[in-house]
PDB file of C-alpha atoms in Angstrom:
ATOM      1  CA  MET A 267      -0.886 -21.234 -31.081  1.00 62.00           C
ATOM      2  CA  THR A 268      -4.158 -19.333 -31.384  1.00 75.00           C
ATOM      3  CA  MET A 269      -6.537 -17.875 -28.846  1.00 80.00           C
ATOM      4  CA  ASN A 270     -10.266 -17.418 -28.882  1.00 83.00           C
ATOM      5  CA  LYS A 271     -12.235 -14.422 -27.626  1.00 87.00           C
ATOM      6  CA  ASP A 272     -12.897 -15.910 -24.177  1.00 88.00           C
ATOM      7  CA  GLU A 273      -9.222 -16.720 -23.597  1.00 87.00           C
ATOM      8  CA  ALA A 274      -8.266 -13.210 -24.640  1.00 90.00           C
ATOM      9  CA  GLY A 275     -10.782 -11.780 -22.187  1.00 92.00           C
ATOM     10  CA  GLN A 276      -9.422 -13.953 -19.396  1.00 92.00           C
ATOM     11  CA  ALA A 277      -5.847 -12.951 -20.197  1.00 93.00           C
ATOM     12  CA  LEU A 278      -6.750  -9.241 -20.160  1.00 94.00           C
ATOM     13  CA  ALA A 279      -8.581  -9.650 -16.850  1.00 95.00           C
ATOM     14  CA  GLN A 280      -5.479 -11.360 -15.464  1.00 94.00           C
ATOM     15  CA  VAL A 281      -3.311  -8.447 -16.639  1.00 95.00           C
ATOM     16  CA  GLU A 282      -5.610  -5.902 -14.979  1.00 95.00           C
ATOM     17  CA  GLU A 283      -5.768  -7.830 -11.705  1.00 94.00           C
ATOM     18  CA  THR A 284      -1.993  -8.331 -11.598  1.00 95.00           C
ATOM     19  CA  GLN A 285      -1.363  -4.630 -12.276  1.00 95.00           C
ATOM     20  CA  ARG A 286      -3.864  -3.631  -9.595  1.00 93.00           C
ATOM     21  CA  GLN A 287      -2.071  -5.872  -7.117  1.00 92.00           C
ATOM     22  CA  ALA A 288       1.385  -4.615  -8.110  1.00 93.00           C
ATOM     23  CA  ARG A 289       0.302  -1.011  -7.529  1.00 92.00           C
ATOM     24  CA  ALA A 290      -1.362  -1.946  -4.224  1.00 92.00           C
ATOM     25  CA  PHE A 291       1.822  -3.642  -2.966  1.00 92.00           C
ATOM     26  CA  LYS A 292       3.836  -0.558  -3.902  1.00 91.00           C
ATOM     27  CA  THR A 293       1.392   1.589  -1.937  1.00 90.00           C
ATOM     28  CA  TYR A 294       1.614  -0.790   1.040  1.00 93.00           C
ATOM     29  CA  ALA A 295       5.407  -0.553   1.125  1.00 91.00           C
ATOM     30  CA  ALA A 296       5.285   3.254   0.945  1.00 90.00           C
ATOM     31  CA  ALA A 297       2.468   3.692   3.475  1.00 92.00           C
ATOM     32  CA  GLY A 298       3.694   1.088   5.983  1.00 94.00           C
ATOM     33  CA  PRO A 299       6.273   3.266   7.792  1.00 93.00           C
ATOM     34  CA  ILE A 300       3.795   6.166   7.910  1.00 93.00           C
ATOM     35  CA  PHE A 301       1.195   3.972   9.630  1.00 95.00           C
ATOM     36  CA  ALA A 302       3.851   2.684  12.028  1.00 95.00           C
ATOM     37  CA  ALA A 303       4.956   6.235  12.920  1.00 93.00           C
ATOM     38  CA  TRP A 304       1.365   7.291  13.659  1.00 94.00           C
ATOM     39  CA  GLY A 305       0.914   4.093  15.644  1.00 96.00           C
ATOM     40  CA  VAL A 306       3.783   5.123  17.931  1.00 95.00           C
ATOM     41  CA  THR A 307       2.139   8.537  18.372  1.00 94.00           C
ATOM     42  CA  TRP A 308      -1.208   6.951  19.219  1.00 94.00           C
ATOM     43  CA  LEU A 309       0.372   4.482  21.613  1.00 96.00           C
ATOM     44  CA  CYS A 310       2.590   6.916  23.525  1.00 95.00           C
ATOM     45  CA  GLY A 311       0.142   9.830  23.496  1.00 94.00           C
ATOM     46  CA  ASN A 312      -2.911   7.876  24.628  1.00 95.00           C
ATOM     47  CA  VAL A 313      -1.036   5.866  27.253  1.00 95.00           C
ATOM     48  CA  ALA A 314       0.486   9.100  28.598  1.00 94.00           C
ATOM     49  CA  TYR A 315      -3.029  10.570  28.906  1.00 92.00           C
ATOM     50  CA  HIS A 316      -4.431   7.425  30.537  1.00 94.00           C
ATOM     51  CA  PHE A 317      -1.757   7.355  33.231  1.00 93.00           C
ATOM     52  CA  GLU A 318      -1.947  11.158  33.519  1.00 91.00           C
ATOM     53  CA  LEU A 319       1.766  11.529  32.971  1.00 90.00           C
ATOM     54  CA  PRO A 320       3.116  15.062  33.284  1.00 89.00           C
ATOM     55  CA  HIS A 321       3.411  16.802  29.919  1.00 88.00           C
ATOM     56  CA  ALA A 322       1.149  14.229  28.213  1.00 88.00           C
ATOM     57  CA  GLY A 323      -0.117  16.952  25.887  1.00 88.00           C
ATOM     58  CA  LEU A 324       3.391  18.016  24.992  1.00 90.00           C
ATOM     59  CA  ILE A 325       4.424  14.398  24.350  1.00 89.00           C
ATOM     60  CA  THR A 326       1.448  13.866  22.026  1.00 89.00           C
ATOM     61  CA  ALA A 327       1.955  17.166  20.221  1.00 90.00           C
ATOM     62  CA  THR A 328       5.665  16.504  19.708  1.00 91.00           C
ATOM     63  CA  LEU A 329       5.104  12.977  18.430  1.00 91.00           C
ATOM     64  CA  GLY A 330       2.295  14.268  16.223  1.00 89.00           C
ATOM     65  CA  MET A 331       4.588  16.860  14.656  1.00 89.00           C
ATOM     66  CA  VAL A 332       7.280  14.206  14.118  1.00 90.00           C
ATOM     67  CA  SER A 333       4.694  11.929  12.468  1.00 89.00           C
ATOM     68  CA  ILE A 334       3.481  14.734  10.220  1.00 88.00           C
ATOM     69  CA  GLY A 335       7.079  15.442   9.184  1.00 88.00           C
ATOM     70  CA  LEU A 336       7.747  11.751   8.581  1.00 88.00           C
ATOM     71  CA  SER A 337       4.529  11.405   6.569  1.00 87.00           C
ATOM     72  CA  ILE A 338       5.498  14.282   4.304  1.00 85.00           C
ATOM     73  CA  GLY A 339       9.136  13.160   3.989  1.00 85.00           C
ATOM     74  CA  LEU A 340       8.341   9.488   3.348  1.00 84.00           C
ATOM     75  CA  GLY A 341       5.526  10.436   0.985  1.00 81.00           C
ATOM     76  CA  LEU A 342       7.880  12.564  -1.094  1.00 80.00           C
ATOM     77  CA  ALA A 343      10.619   9.900  -0.967  1.00 79.00           C
ATOM     78  CA  SER A 344       8.292   7.170  -2.223  1.00 76.00           C
ATOM     79  CA  ALA A 345       6.911   9.259  -5.077  1.00 72.00           C
ATOM     80  CA  PRO A 346       8.027   8.156  -8.550  1.00 68.00           C
ATOM     81  CA  ALA A 347      11.183   9.828  -9.824  1.00 64.00           C
ATOM     82  CA  ASN A 348       9.189  11.300 -12.697  1.00 64.00           C
ATOM     83  CA  ALA A 349       6.466  12.724 -10.400  1.00 66.00           C
ATOM     84  CA  LYS A 350       5.690  16.342 -11.172  1.00 68.00           C
ATOM     85  CA  ALA A 351       5.706  19.164  -8.652  1.00 70.00           C
ATOM     86  CA  ALA A 352       1.935  19.334  -9.159  1.00 70.00           C
ATOM     87  CA  ASP A 353       1.614  15.718  -7.918  1.00 71.00           C
ATOM     88  CA  HIS A 354       3.551  16.580  -4.749  1.00 72.00           C
ATOM     89  CA  GLY A 355       1.332  19.631  -4.351  1.00 79.00           C
ATOM     90  CA  LYS A 356      -1.828  17.525  -4.665  1.00 79.00           C
ATOM     91  CA  ALA A 357      -0.589  15.062  -2.046  1.00 76.00           C
ATOM     92  CA  LEU A 358       0.219  17.907   0.331  1.00 80.00           C
ATOM     93  CA  LEU A 359      -3.134  19.555  -0.406  1.00 85.00           C
ATOM     94  CA  SER A 360      -4.938  16.274   0.387  1.00 83.00           C
ATOM     95  CA  GLY A 361      -3.335  16.247   3.831  1.00 81.00           C
ATOM     96  CA  LEU A 362      -4.228  19.881   4.421  1.00 86.00           C
ATOM     97  CA  VAL A 363      -7.844  19.328   3.313  1.00 88.00           C
ATOM     98  CA  PHE A 364      -8.148  16.391   5.708  1.00 85.00           C
ATOM     99  CA  ALA A 365      -6.652  18.435   8.553  1.00 85.00           C
ATOM    100  CA  ALA A 366      -9.014  21.327   7.753  1.00 89.00           C
ATOM    101  CA  ALA A 367     -11.981  18.929   7.655  1.00 87.00           C
ATOM    102  CA  VAL A 368     -11.086  17.566  11.100  1.00 85.00           C
ATOM    103  CA  LEU A 369     -10.607  21.091  12.444  1.00 86.00           C
ATOM    104  CA  GLY A 370     -13.933  22.224  10.977  1.00 89.00           C
ATOM    105  CA  LEU A 371     -15.697  19.193  12.406  1.00 85.00           C
ATOM    106  CA  MET A 372     -14.255  19.845  15.856  1.00 83.00           C
ATOM    107  CA  MET A 373     -15.338  23.486  15.674  1.00 85.00           C
ATOM    108  CA  ILE A 374     -18.911  22.459  14.831  1.00 87.00           C
ATOM    109  CA  VAL A 375     -19.179  19.623  17.329  1.00 80.00           C
ATOM    110  CA  ALA A 376     -17.113  21.548  19.909  1.00 80.00           C
ATOM    111  CA  PRO A 377     -16.787  18.692  22.386  1.00 80.00           C
ATOM    112  CA  LEU A 378     -16.098  19.938  25.900  1.00 85.00           C
ATOM    113  CA  ASP A 379     -14.674  16.566  26.857  1.00 89.00           C
ATOM    114  CA  PRO A 380     -11.141  16.031  25.474  1.00 89.00           C
ATOM    115  CA  ARG A 381     -11.860  12.296  25.433  1.00 93.00           C
ATOM    116  CA  ALA A 382     -14.782  12.891  23.054  1.00 92.00           C
ATOM    117  CA  ALA A 383     -12.530  15.005  20.831  1.00 91.00           C
ATOM    118  CA  ASN A 384      -9.962  12.214  20.825  1.00 92.00           C
ATOM    119  CA  ALA A 385     -12.669   9.669  19.945  1.00 94.00           C
ATOM    120  CA  VAL A 386     -14.018  11.735  17.049  1.00 92.00           C
ATOM    121  CA  ILE A 387     -10.543  12.315  15.557  1.00 91.00           C
ATOM    122  CA  SER A 388      -9.452   8.700  16.072  1.00 94.00           C
ATOM    123  CA  PHE A 389     -12.643   7.325  14.546  1.00 95.00           C
ATOM    124  CA  LEU A 390     -12.343   9.716  11.612  1.00 93.00           C
ATOM    125  CA  VAL A 391      -8.772   8.527  10.956  1.00 93.00           C
ATOM    126  CA  GLY A 392      -9.881   4.887  10.967  1.00 95.00           C
ATOM    127  CA  ALA A 393     -12.849   5.615   8.711  1.00 95.00           C
ATOM    128  CA  THR A 394     -10.624   7.565   6.316  1.00 93.00           C
ATOM    129  CA  TYR A 395      -8.177   4.663   6.056  1.00 94.00           C
ATOM    130  CA  ALA A 396     -11.102   2.303   5.459  1.00 96.00           C
ATOM    131  CA  TYR A 397     -12.348   4.562   2.663  1.00 94.00           C
ATOM    132  CA  ALA A 398      -8.861   4.988   1.185  1.00 92.00           C
ATOM    133  CA  GLY A 399      -8.443   1.220   1.181  1.00 93.00           C
ATOM    134  CA  ILE A 400     -11.204   0.898  -1.395  1.00 91.00           C
ATOM    135  CA  TRP A 401      -8.989   2.746  -3.874  1.00 88.00           C
ATOM    136  CA  MET A 402      -5.474   2.073  -2.641  1.00 89.00           C
ATOM    137  CA  GLY A 403      -5.518  -1.543  -1.495  1.00 90.00           C
ATOM    138  CA  ALA A 404      -7.708  -3.809   0.612  1.00 93.00           C
ATOM    139  CA  ARG A 405      -5.191  -4.179   3.430  1.00 95.00           C
ATOM    140  CA  ILE A 406      -5.315  -0.437   4.148  1.00 95.00           C
ATOM    141  CA  GLY A 407      -9.104  -0.710   4.220  1.00 96.00           C
ATOM    142  CA  TRP A 408      -9.014  -3.574   6.726  1.00 97.00           C
ATOM    143  CA  LEU A 409      -6.553  -1.628   8.878  1.00 97.00           C
ATOM    144  CA  GLY A 410      -8.854   1.392   8.880  1.00 97.00           C
ATOM    145  CA  GLY A 411     -11.885  -0.754   9.670  1.00 97.00           C
ATOM    146  CA  GLY A 412      -9.993  -2.377  12.541  1.00 97.00           C
ATOM    147  CA  VAL A 413      -8.914   0.966  13.976  1.00 97.00           C
ATOM    148  CA  ALA A 414     -12.458   2.359  13.712  1.00 97.00           C
ATOM    149  CA  LEU A 415     -13.856  -0.718  15.498  1.00 98.00           C
ATOM    150  CA  VAL A 416     -11.285  -0.380  18.297  1.00 98.00           C
ATOM    151  CA  VAL A 417     -12.342   3.250  18.800  1.00 97.00           C
ATOM    152  CA  LEU A 418     -16.044   2.347  18.822  1.00 97.00           C
ATOM    153  CA  PHE A 419     -15.453  -0.510  21.251  1.00 97.00           C
ATOM    154  CA  ALA A 420     -13.387   1.669  23.583  1.00 97.00           C
ATOM    155  CA  TRP A 421     -15.968   4.468  23.491  1.00 97.00           C
ATOM    156  CA  PHE A 422     -19.111   2.409  23.971  1.00 97.00           C
ATOM    157  CA  GLY A 423     -17.718  -0.568  25.849  1.00 95.00           C
ATOM    158  CA  ALA A 424     -14.980   0.669  28.170  1.00 95.00           C
ATOM    159  CA  ARG A 425     -14.947   4.446  28.262  1.00 95.00           C
ATOM    160  CA  ASP A 426     -12.947   4.638  31.481  1.00 95.00           C
ATOM    161  CA  TYR A 427     -10.104   2.887  29.675  1.00 96.00           C
ATOM    162  CA  PHE A 428     -10.640   4.669  26.345  1.00 97.00           C
ATOM    163  CA  GLU A 429      -7.124   6.090  25.969  1.00 96.00           C
ATOM    164  CA  LEU A 430      -5.485   2.873  27.149  1.00 97.00           C
ATOM    165  CA  ILE A 431      -7.448   0.732  24.671  1.00 97.00           C
ATOM    166  CA  VAL A 432      -7.077   3.135  21.732  1.00 97.00           C
ATOM    167  CA  GLY A 433      -3.371   3.555  22.501  1.00 96.00           C
ATOM    168  CA  ALA A 434      -2.550  -0.103  22.999  1.00 97.00           C
ATOM    169  CA  ALA A 435      -4.954  -1.738  20.531  1.00 97.00           C
ATOM    170  CA  GLY A 436      -5.369   1.058  17.967  1.00 97.00           C
ATOM    171  CA  GLY A 437      -1.764   2.230  18.109  1.00 96.00           C
ATOM    172  CA  GLY A 438      -0.518  -1.356  18.286  1.00 97.00           C
ATOM    173  CA  LEU A 439      -2.596  -2.292  15.255  1.00 97.00           C
ATOM    174  CA  LEU A 440      -1.157   0.640  13.318  1.00 97.00           C
ATOM    175  CA  ILE A 441       2.418  -0.255  14.311  1.00 97.00           C
ATOM    176  CA  VAL A 442       2.171  -3.993  13.592  1.00 97.00           C
ATOM    177  CA  THR A 443       0.231  -3.571  10.346  1.00 97.00           C
ATOM    178  CA  GLY A 444       2.500  -0.708   9.260  1.00 96.00           C
ATOM    179  CA  LEU A 445       5.638  -2.775   9.785  1.00 96.00           C
ATOM    180  CA  TRP A 446       4.045  -5.732   7.989  1.00 95.00           C
ATOM    181  CA  LEU A 447       2.991  -3.592   5.014  1.00 94.00           C
ATOM    182  CA  TRP A 448       6.440  -1.989   4.897  1.00 91.00           C
ATOM    183  CA  ARG A 449       7.953  -5.418   4.223  1.00 86.00           C
ATOM    184  CA  GLN A 450       5.660  -6.087   1.243  1.00 78.00           C
TER     185      GLN A 450
ATOM    186  CA  MET B 277       0.530 -13.191 -30.603  1.00 80.00           C
ATOM    187  CA  ASP B 278       3.730 -13.118 -28.547  1.00 84.00           C
ATOM    188  CA  GLU B 279       4.407 -16.760 -27.641  1.00 87.00           C
ATOM    189  CA  ILE B 280       6.838 -15.801 -24.866  1.00 91.00           C
ATOM    190  CA  ILE B 281       4.476 -13.426 -23.056  1.00 92.00           C
ATOM    191  CA  HIS B 282       1.417 -15.583 -23.711  1.00 88.00           C
ATOM    192  CA  GLN B 283       2.311 -18.125 -20.975  1.00 90.00           C
ATOM    193  CA  GLY B 284       0.262 -17.403 -17.814  1.00 89.00           C
ATOM    194  CA  LEU B 285       2.987 -16.636 -15.277  1.00 94.00           C
ATOM    195  CA  ARG B 286       5.158 -14.739 -17.762  1.00 95.00           C
ATOM    196  CA  LEU B 287       2.133 -12.578 -18.649  1.00 95.00           C
ATOM    197  CA  LYS B 288       1.635 -11.811 -14.952  1.00 96.00           C
ATOM    198  CA  ILE B 289       5.333 -10.944 -14.517  1.00 96.00           C
ATOM    199  CA  MET B 290       5.258  -8.591 -17.493  1.00 96.00           C
ATOM    200  CA  ALA B 291       2.002  -7.001 -16.282  1.00 96.00           C
ATOM    201  CA  ALA B 292       3.421  -6.420 -12.793  1.00 96.00           C
ATOM    202  CA  LEU B 293       6.637  -4.887 -14.127  1.00 96.00           C
ATOM    203  CA  ALA B 294       4.676  -2.693 -16.546  1.00 95.00           C
ATOM    204  CA  ALA B 295       2.460  -1.450 -13.700  1.00 94.00           C
ATOM    205  CA  THR B 296       5.386   0.109 -11.827  1.00 88.00           C
ATOM    206  CA  PRO B 297       7.767   1.208 -14.595  1.00 86.00           C
ATOM    207  CA  GLU B 298       9.482   3.757 -12.363  1.00 82.00           C
ATOM    208  CA  GLU B 299      11.119   1.143 -10.150  1.00 86.00           C
ATOM    209  CA  PRO B 300      12.389  -2.440 -10.532  1.00 91.00           C
ATOM    210  CA  LEU B 301      10.321  -4.992  -8.607  1.00 93.00           C
ATOM    211  CA  GLU B 302      11.915  -7.197  -5.986  1.00 93.00           C
ATOM    212  CA  PHE B 303      11.671 -10.952  -6.359  1.00 93.00           C
ATOM    213  CA  LYS B 304       9.740 -11.167  -3.067  1.00 92.00           C
ATOM    214  CA  ARG B 305       7.095  -8.734  -4.251  1.00 92.00           C
ATOM    215  CA  LEU B 306       6.849 -10.336  -7.689  1.00 94.00           C
ATOM    216  CA  LYS B 307       6.290 -13.651  -5.957  1.00 94.00           C
ATOM    217  CA  ALA B 308       3.515 -12.178  -3.807  1.00 92.00           C
ATOM    218  CA  VAL B 309       1.827 -10.438  -6.733  1.00 93.00           C
ATOM    219  CA  THR B 310       1.973 -13.406  -9.112  1.00 93.00           C
ATOM    220  CA  GLY B 311       1.424 -16.136  -6.527  1.00 92.00           C
ATOM    221  CA  ALA B 312       4.255 -18.170  -8.064  1.00 93.00           C
ATOM    222  CA  THR B 313       6.693 -20.523  -6.360  1.00 94.00           C
ATOM    223  CA  ASP B 314      10.376 -19.543  -6.077  1.00 93.00           C
ATOM    224  CA  GLY B 315      11.521 -22.093  -8.653  1.00 94.00           C
ATOM    225  CA  ASN B 316       8.867 -21.348 -11.251  1.00 94.00           C
ATOM    226  CA  LEU B 317       9.269 -17.591 -10.889  1.00 94.00           C
ATOM    227  CA  GLY B 318      13.048 -17.900 -11.269  1.00 94.00           C
ATOM    228  CA  ARG B 319      12.669 -20.005 -14.422  1.00 95.00           C
ATOM    229  CA  GLN B 320      10.187 -17.658 -16.081  1.00 95.00           C
ATOM    230  CA  LEU B 321      12.283 -14.592 -15.192  1.00 95.00           C
ATOM    231  CA  GLN B 322      15.231 -16.275 -16.876  1.00 95.00           C
ATOM    232  CA  THR B 323      13.151 -17.011 -20.010  1.00 95.00           C
ATOM    233  CA  LEU B 324      12.005 -13.380 -20.193  1.00 96.00           C
ATOM    234  CA  ALA B 325      15.552 -12.123 -19.624  1.00 96.00           C
ATOM    235  CA  GLU B 326      16.908 -14.392 -22.390  1.00 95.00           C
ATOM    236  CA  ALA B 327      14.283 -12.963 -24.739  1.00 95.00           C
ATOM    237  CA  GLY B 328      15.521  -9.467 -23.886  1.00 95.00           C
ATOM    238  CA  TYR B 329      12.172  -8.461 -22.377  1.00 96.00           C
ATOM    239  CA  ILE B 330      13.436  -7.845 -18.867  1.00 96.00           C
ATOM    240  CA  ILE B 331      16.689  -7.318 -17.031  1.00 95.00           C
ATOM    241  CA  VAL B 332      17.397  -9.139 -13.806  1.00 94.00           C
ATOM    242  CA  ILE B 333      19.358  -7.028 -11.329  1.00 94.00           C
ATOM    243  CA  LYS B 334      21.236  -8.840  -8.573  1.00 93.00           C
ATOM    244  CA  ASP B 335      22.730  -6.636  -5.879  1.00 92.00           C
ATOM    245  CA  TYR B 336      22.800  -6.144  -2.118  1.00 91.00           C
ATOM    246  CA  ALA B 337      20.510  -4.100   0.104  1.00 87.00           C
ATOM    247  CA  ASN B 338      21.374  -3.818   3.807  1.00 85.00           C
ATOM    248  CA  ASN B 339      24.018  -6.546   3.331  1.00 88.00           C
ATOM    249  CA  ARG B 340      21.407  -8.963   2.002  1.00 90.00           C
ATOM    250  CA  PRO B 341      21.357 -10.304  -1.543  1.00 92.00           C
ATOM    251  CA  ARG B 342      18.519  -8.864  -3.564  1.00 91.00           C
ATOM    252  CA  THR B 343      17.083  -9.845  -6.951  1.00 92.00           C
ATOM    253  CA  ARG B 344      14.962  -7.402  -8.891  1.00 94.00           C
ATOM    254  CA  GLY B 345      13.404  -7.340 -12.329  1.00 94.00           C
ATOM    255  CA  ALA B 346      12.643  -4.465 -14.682  1.00 95.00           C
ATOM    256  CA  LEU B 347      11.164  -4.226 -18.170  1.00 96.00           C
ATOM    257  CA  THR B 348      13.457  -3.293 -21.041  1.00 95.00           C
ATOM    258  CA  ALA B 349      12.239  -0.965 -23.793  1.00 95.00           C
ATOM    259  CA  GLN B 350      11.887  -4.048 -25.995  1.00 96.00           C
ATOM    260  CA  GLY B 351       9.858  -5.777 -23.290  1.00 95.00           C
ATOM    261  CA  GLN B 352       7.632  -2.751 -22.784  1.00 95.00           C
ATOM    262  CA  ALA B 353       6.889  -2.596 -26.508  1.00 95.00           C
ATOM    263  CA  ALA B 354       6.251  -6.369 -26.689  1.00 95.00           C
ATOM    264  CA  PHE B 355       3.908  -6.235 -23.706  1.00 95.00           C
ATOM    265  CA  GLU B 356       1.943  -3.315 -25.143  1.00 95.00           C
ATOM    266  CA  ALA B 357       1.683  -5.087 -28.503  1.00 95.00           C
ATOM    267  CA  HIS B 358       0.472  -8.286 -26.815  1.00 94.00           C
ATOM    268  CA  VAL B 359      -2.154  -6.438 -24.782  1.00 95.00           C
ATOM    269  CA  ALA B 360      -3.290  -4.628 -27.933  1.00 94.00           C
ATOM    270  CA  TYR B 361      -3.540  -8.009 -29.695  1.00 93.00           C
ATOM    271  CA  LEU B 362      -5.670  -9.376 -26.834  1.00 92.00           C
ATOM    272  CA  GLY B 363      -7.884  -6.293 -26.990  1.00 92.00           C
ATOM    273  CA  LYS B 364      -8.451  -6.725 -30.714  1.00 91.00           C
ATOM    274  CA  LEU B 365      -9.223 -10.395 -30.247  1.00 89.00           C
ATOM    275  CA  LEU B 366     -11.745  -9.549 -27.539  1.00 87.00           C
ATOM    276  CA  LYS B 367     -13.473  -7.047 -29.804  1.00 85.00           C
ATOM    277  CA  GLY B 368     -13.518  -9.615 -32.596  1.00 80.00           C
ATOM    278  CA  LEU B 369     -11.379  -7.501 -34.901  1.00 68.00           C
TER     279      LEU B 369
END
């Protein structure tokens, strides 16, 4: 059997597309539980704030710390066995740079309203996922876009219920999508 | 040209396994990535395993049967040679 130039080109394109998808599915499976963990934090934290539960701040901070720990632990666990210490360092540095960027942004904007601070951070998280999805897999991008839209809708359309909507819809979206991606 | 890898679905299977060499791929994920049916995927995995290009690992995870595939060194070399052949063909060499 022989092949011509066009068939070879098609076969190579098929190889590239299949490899891109295989890597994306691996990323989905690794990122899924991290999204789900942050979804629980969003859900519980925001709902606690909406219903003005005592210690809502403490609940959110505790869940946030647990999610950070889970993100680091699951990230390290899903790294390839042959990953170098430098790769782990880069992943950790990426998280720190993002955290520093959020902190810097909050210092500049300095919102007096905690709800506005919540909106900025939540929108930034959604936008970051949407951006990351371009490189890491379309489903992460759609998740980020969905989260960002939920935040925008809650802020501009129903501000009195902002925390409830972001917690239930945004957090719920993160949990459901995270569990779905985990199973890929 | 490698006649075994040349077939469309087998090429996709080899490409997927080569993309994540650090871990065997589960049947479920291979199916999602290649878009194949259960029966066809099973048949082509068997053909590749008989050629010595992949190993099929059957075990249990969380008390559920699990089937995974991984490239062998022979399969990795064959895949790289086939891709190189395609590249040369594309460049008209």
